[in-house]
Tab-separated table of C-alpha atoms in Angstrom:
chain	number	residue	atom	x	y	z
A	307	UNK	CA	-112.051	-85.217	64.066
A	308	UNK	CA	-113.258	-84.755	60.475
A	309	UNK	CA	-117.006	-84.590	61.088
A	310	UNK	CA	-119.178	-83.829	64.116
A	311	UNK	CA	-122.803	-84.960	63.745
A	312	UNK	CA	-125.666	-83.366	65.622
A	313	UNK	CA	-126.683	-84.989	68.886
A	314	UNK	CA	-129.867	-83.229	69.954
A	315	UNK	CA	-130.725	-83.173	73.647
A	316	UNK	CA	-134.377	-82.240	74.363
A	317	UNK	CA	-133.520	-81.373	77.963
A	318	UNK	CA	-130.614	-79.139	76.949
A	319	UNK	CA	-132.747	-77.480	74.249
A	320	UNK	CA	-135.456	-76.707	76.789
A	321	UNK	CA	-133.067	-74.905	79.106
A	322	UNK	CA	-131.047	-73.258	76.347
A	323	UNK	CA	-134.242	-71.848	74.805
A	324	UNK	CA	-134.864	-69.749	77.913
A	325	UNK	CA	-131.217	-68.728	78.208
A	326	UNK	CA	-131.073	-67.639	74.558
A	327	UNK	CA	-134.227	-65.534	74.783
A	328	UNK	CA	-132.967	-63.588	77.783
A	329	UNK	CA	-129.498	-63.261	76.271
A	330	UNK	CA	-130.987	-61.451	73.266
A	331	UNK	CA	-133.239	-59.409	75.546
A	332	UNK	CA	-130.238	-58.301	77.577
A	333	UNK	CA	-127.814	-57.580	74.732
A	334	UNK	CA	-130.208	-55.839	72.294
A	335	UNK	CA	-132.440	-52.866	72.983
A	336	UNK	CA	-135.064	-54.427	70.683
A	337	UNK	CA	-135.388	-57.359	68.323
A	338	UNK	CA	-137.737	-56.805	65.359
A	339	UNK	CA	-139.259	-59.271	62.917
A	340	UNK	CA	-140.705	-59.052	59.425
A	341	UNK	CA	-142.226	-62.419	58.509
A	342	UNK	CA	-143.396	-63.519	55.056
A	343	UNK	CA	-143.135	-67.274	55.595
A	344	UNK	CA	-144.507	-69.644	58.223
A	345	UNK	CA	-144.127	-73.437	57.880
A	346	UNK	CA	-146.972	-75.812	58.611
A	347	UNK	CA	-146.713	-79.284	60.144
A	348	UNK	CA	-145.897	-80.877	56.799
A	349	UNK	CA	-143.279	-78.329	55.697
A	350	UNK	CA	-139.648	-79.133	55.098
A	351	UNK	CA	-137.545	-75.999	54.814
A	352	UNK	CA	-134.042	-74.764	54.091
A	353	UNK	CA	-133.413	-71.323	55.575
A	354	UNK	CA	-130.378	-69.415	54.363
A	355	UNK	CA	-129.005	-66.282	56.001
A	356	UNK	CA	-126.308	-63.632	55.595
A	357	UNK	CA	-123.305	-64.058	57.880
A	358	UNK	CA	-121.931	-60.877	59.453
A	359	UNK	CA	-121.621	-61.400	63.227
A	360	UNK	CA	-121.058	-63.744	66.167
A	361	UNK	CA	-124.805	-63.659	66.859
A	362	UNK	CA	-125.501	-65.619	63.676
A	363	UNK	CA	-124.761	-68.844	65.572
A	364	UNK	CA	-127.736	-68.311	67.898
A	365	UNK	CA	-130.272	-66.600	65.621
A	366	UNK	CA	-131.426	-69.850	63.913
A	367	UNK	CA	-132.064	-71.486	67.294
A	368	UNK	CA	-134.006	-68.457	68.514
A	369	UNK	CA	-136.162	-68.347	65.376
A	370	UNK	CA	-136.898	-72.046	65.358
A	371	UNK	CA	-137.798	-72.278	69.030
A	372	UNK	CA	-140.108	-69.256	69.061
A	373	UNK	CA	-141.319	-68.896	65.447
A	374	UNK	CA	-140.923	-71.980	63.226
A	375	UNK	CA	-141.150	-74.955	65.644
A	376	UNK	CA	-139.570	-77.449	63.248
A	377	UNK	CA	-137.031	-80.233	63.751
A	378	UNK	CA	-134.152	-77.955	62.909
A	379	UNK	CA	-130.502	-78.586	62.226
A	380	UNK	CA	-127.783	-76.138	61.234
A	381	UNK	CA	-124.458	-76.258	59.430
A	382	UNK	CA	-121.460	-74.932	61.385
A	383	UNK	CA	-117.773	-74.722	60.558
A	384	UNK	CA	-115.662	-77.530	62.027
A	385	UNK	CA	-113.437	-75.153	64.021
A	386	UNK	CA	-116.413	-73.459	65.666
A	387	UNK	CA	-117.975	-76.843	66.451
A	388	UNK	CA	-114.762	-77.968	68.115
A	389	UNK	CA	-114.624	-74.751	70.144
A	390	UNK	CA	-118.331	-74.693	71.101
A	391	UNK	CA	-119.241	-78.380	71.278
A	392	UNK	CA	-122.599	-77.672	72.955
A	393	UNK	CA	-123.993	-76.581	69.575
A	394	UNK	CA	-124.366	-80.240	68.573
A	395	UNK	CA	-126.909	-80.583	71.396
A	396	UNK	CA	-129.174	-78.024	69.706
A	397	UNK	CA	-128.901	-79.568	66.232
A	398	UNK	CA	-125.696	-78.215	64.677
A	399	UNK	CA	-123.345	-80.418	62.676
A	400	UNK	CA	-119.962	-79.605	61.245
A	401	UNK	CA	-118.645	-78.842	57.792
A	402	UNK	CA	-114.982	-78.622	56.769
A	403	UNK	CA	-114.901	-76.370	53.727
A	404	UNK	CA	-111.158	-76.919	53.284
A	405	UNK	CA	-111.708	-80.586	52.481
A	406	UNK	CA	-113.957	-81.347	49.495
A	407	UNK	CA	-114.605	-84.912	50.627
A	408	UNK	CA	-115.672	-83.786	54.095
A	409	UNK	CA	-117.803	-80.992	52.629
A	410	UNK	CA	-119.702	-83.545	50.566
A	411	UNK	CA	-120.106	-85.750	53.622
A	412	UNK	CA	-121.720	-82.883	55.513
A	413	UNK	CA	-124.030	-82.028	52.623
A	414	UNK	CA	-125.148	-85.652	52.377
A	415	UNK	CA	-125.809	-85.652	56.111
A	416	UNK	CA	-127.965	-82.562	55.564
A	417	UNK	CA	-129.950	-84.410	52.885
A	418	UNK	CA	-130.455	-87.383	55.213
A	419	UNK	CA	-131.725	-85.019	57.909
A	420	UNK	CA	-134.764	-84.304	55.746
A	421	UNK	CA	-135.933	-87.898	56.121
A	422	UNK	CA	-137.332	-86.723	59.466
A	423	UNK	CA	-140.852	-85.236	59.435
A	424	UNK	CA	-141.156	-81.440	59.653
A	425	UNK	CA	-137.392	-81.081	59.234
A	426	UNK	CA	-135.537	-77.861	58.531
A	427	UNK	CA	-131.970	-76.741	57.932
A	428	UNK	CA	-130.254	-73.409	58.537
A	429	UNK	CA	-127.272	-72.615	56.347
A	430	UNK	CA	-124.941	-69.641	55.852
A	431	UNK	CA	-123.926	-70.059	52.195
A	432	UNK	CA	-121.267	-67.347	52.371
A	433	UNK	CA	-119.219	-69.892	54.310
A	434	UNK	CA	-117.563	-67.324	56.585
A	435	UNK	CA	-118.241	-64.062	58.386
A	436	UNK	CA	-118.024	-61.124	55.989
A	437	UNK	CA	-118.151	-57.341	56.596
A	438	UNK	CA	-121.669	-55.850	56.837
A	439	UNK	CA	-122.705	-54.219	53.585
A	440	UNK	CA	-120.345	-56.298	51.454
A	441	UNK	CA	-121.691	-58.038	48.351
A	442	UNK	CA	-123.011	-61.536	48.864
A	443	UNK	CA	-120.939	-64.323	47.381
A	444	UNK	CA	-122.316	-67.801	48.014
A	445	UNK	CA	-120.591	-71.127	47.829
A	446	UNK	CA	-122.394	-73.811	45.800
A	447	UNK	CA	-123.662	-75.936	48.711
A	448	UNK	CA	-127.115	-74.358	48.869
A	449	UNK	CA	-127.652	-74.837	45.137
A	450	UNK	CA	-126.483	-78.456	45.407
A	451	UNK	CA	-128.938	-79.135	48.225
A	452	UNK	CA	-131.799	-77.567	46.284
A	453	UNK	CA	-131.084	-79.951	43.392
A	454	UNK	CA	-130.941	-83.023	45.617
A	455	UNK	CA	-134.115	-82.426	47.591
A	456	UNK	CA	-137.689	-82.391	46.318
A	457	UNK	CA	-140.676	-80.718	47.966
A	458	UNK	CA	-138.378	-78.456	49.965
A	459	UNK	CA	-139.146	-74.803	50.567
A	460	UNK	CA	-136.139	-72.492	50.394
A	461	UNK	CA	-136.462	-69.314	52.444
A	462	UNK	CA	-134.064	-66.337	52.735
A	463	UNK	CA	-133.589	-64.565	56.082
A	464	UNK	CA	-131.912	-61.175	56.305
A	465	UNK	CA	-130.042	-60.200	59.483
A	466	UNK	CA	-129.295	-56.540	60.226
A	467	UNK	CA	-127.788	-55.107	63.418
A	468	UNK	CA	-127.543	-51.337	63.905
A	469	UNK	CA	-127.215	-48.511	66.437
A	470	UNK	CA	-129.227	-45.880	64.576
A	471	UNK	CA	-131.361	-44.922	67.590
A	472	UNK	CA	-129.431	-46.108	70.609
A	473	UNK	CA	-125.971	-46.991	71.830
A	474	UNK	CA	-127.381	-50.452	72.556
A	475	UNK	CA	-127.865	-52.249	69.218
A	476	UNK	CA	-131.147	-53.282	67.662
A	477	UNK	CA	-131.554	-56.485	65.679
A	478	UNK	CA	-133.847	-56.650	62.648
A	479	UNK	CA	-134.749	-60.013	61.102
A	480	UNK	CA	-136.590	-60.269	57.775
A	481	UNK	CA	-137.958	-63.688	56.824
A	482	UNK	CA	-138.674	-63.631	53.112
A	483	UNK	CA	-141.157	-65.751	51.139
A	484	UNK	CA	-140.139	-69.176	49.860
A	485	UNK	CA	-138.305	-69.185	46.529
A	486	UNK	CA	-139.474	-71.114	43.499
A	487	UNK	CA	-136.716	-72.858	41.551
A	488	UNK	CA	-136.587	-74.646	38.215
A	489	UNK	CA	-135.042	-78.101	37.868
A	490	UNK	CA	-133.423	-76.954	34.634
A	491	UNK	CA	-131.369	-74.279	36.406
A	492	UNK	CA	-127.635	-74.853	36.816
A	493	UNK	CA	-125.890	-74.488	40.190
A	494	UNK	CA	-124.538	-71.156	39.045
A	495	UNK	CA	-127.998	-69.902	38.060
A	496	UNK	CA	-129.499	-71.103	41.339
A	497	UNK	CA	-126.708	-69.541	43.373
A	498	UNK	CA	-127.204	-66.205	41.602
A	499	UNK	CA	-130.942	-66.339	42.229
A	500	UNK	CA	-130.469	-67.086	45.924
A	501	UNK	CA	-127.942	-64.253	46.246
A	502	UNK	CA	-130.269	-61.788	44.548
A	503	UNK	CA	-133.261	-62.686	46.710
A	504	UNK	CA	-131.337	-62.189	49.939
A	505	UNK	CA	-129.613	-59.034	48.682
A	506	UNK	CA	-133.057	-57.535	47.951
A	507	UNK	CA	-134.101	-58.217	51.546
A	508	UNK	CA	-130.890	-56.726	52.937
A	509	UNK	CA	-131.372	-53.608	50.817
A	510	UNK	CA	-134.868	-53.167	52.277
A	511	UNK	CA	-133.475	-53.670	55.774
A	512	UNK	CA	-130.814	-51.008	55.262
A	513	UNK	CA	-133.503	-48.585	54.072
A	514	UNK	CA	-136.036	-49.209	56.843
A	515	UNK	CA	-134.363	-50.605	59.981
A	516	UNK	CA	-134.312	-47.919	62.638
A	517	UNK	CA	-136.442	-45.554	60.538
A	518	UNK	CA	-139.783	-47.274	59.874
A	519	UNK	CA	-141.122	-49.628	62.536
A	520	UNK	CA	-144.509	-50.016	60.857
A	521	UNK	CA	-143.499	-52.976	58.704
A	522	UNK	CA	-141.936	-54.892	61.618
A	523	UNK	CA	-143.353	-56.621	64.680
A	524	UNK	CA	-141.593	-56.472	68.025
A	525	UNK	CA	-140.117	-59.919	68.667
A	526	UNK	CA	-138.143	-59.329	71.872
């Protein structure tokens, strides 16, 4: 199969929401949140995140169900979608980055998803899991989407997992403010800007997570 579209199931989402919350509660000693963006009922948003762990597949669902409340979809690698087919029931659709034609098909599907009111999209522009602390290097898909879509807010989210204070890990999530872009910017310029914005958030997370709780709110 070259492409797996999303096939949202409201009943499955309802049950999986509860399961996901208690999964995070059980596996992490605490989950913290720093929030600088909140969509309203008319917002359409692309959220992009760093990709360093298995948990990244569930974090977008958790955030949307308990914080954003939008009609969310997420991009997921074709192999992971084939292995965990239930993700299509919560809004994930596949992308095959080894096939340029199929990559474009997935990106066009993402654009079409924004025809729905209050739509959002979660994307990991690194394209694969990378070691924590490594430099960000984005593929061009996020920049391409930003050029195709108008009136879309683009929001970085930093993910940081650590064991500074406990043998059981803590999860810190930092939702940055929406990013203003210029239509004159090239894909390369946009990609660099998106990388820099998220890297700034990750740098702040590395400096504060586990040391200064005052700027975070307890999420779970």
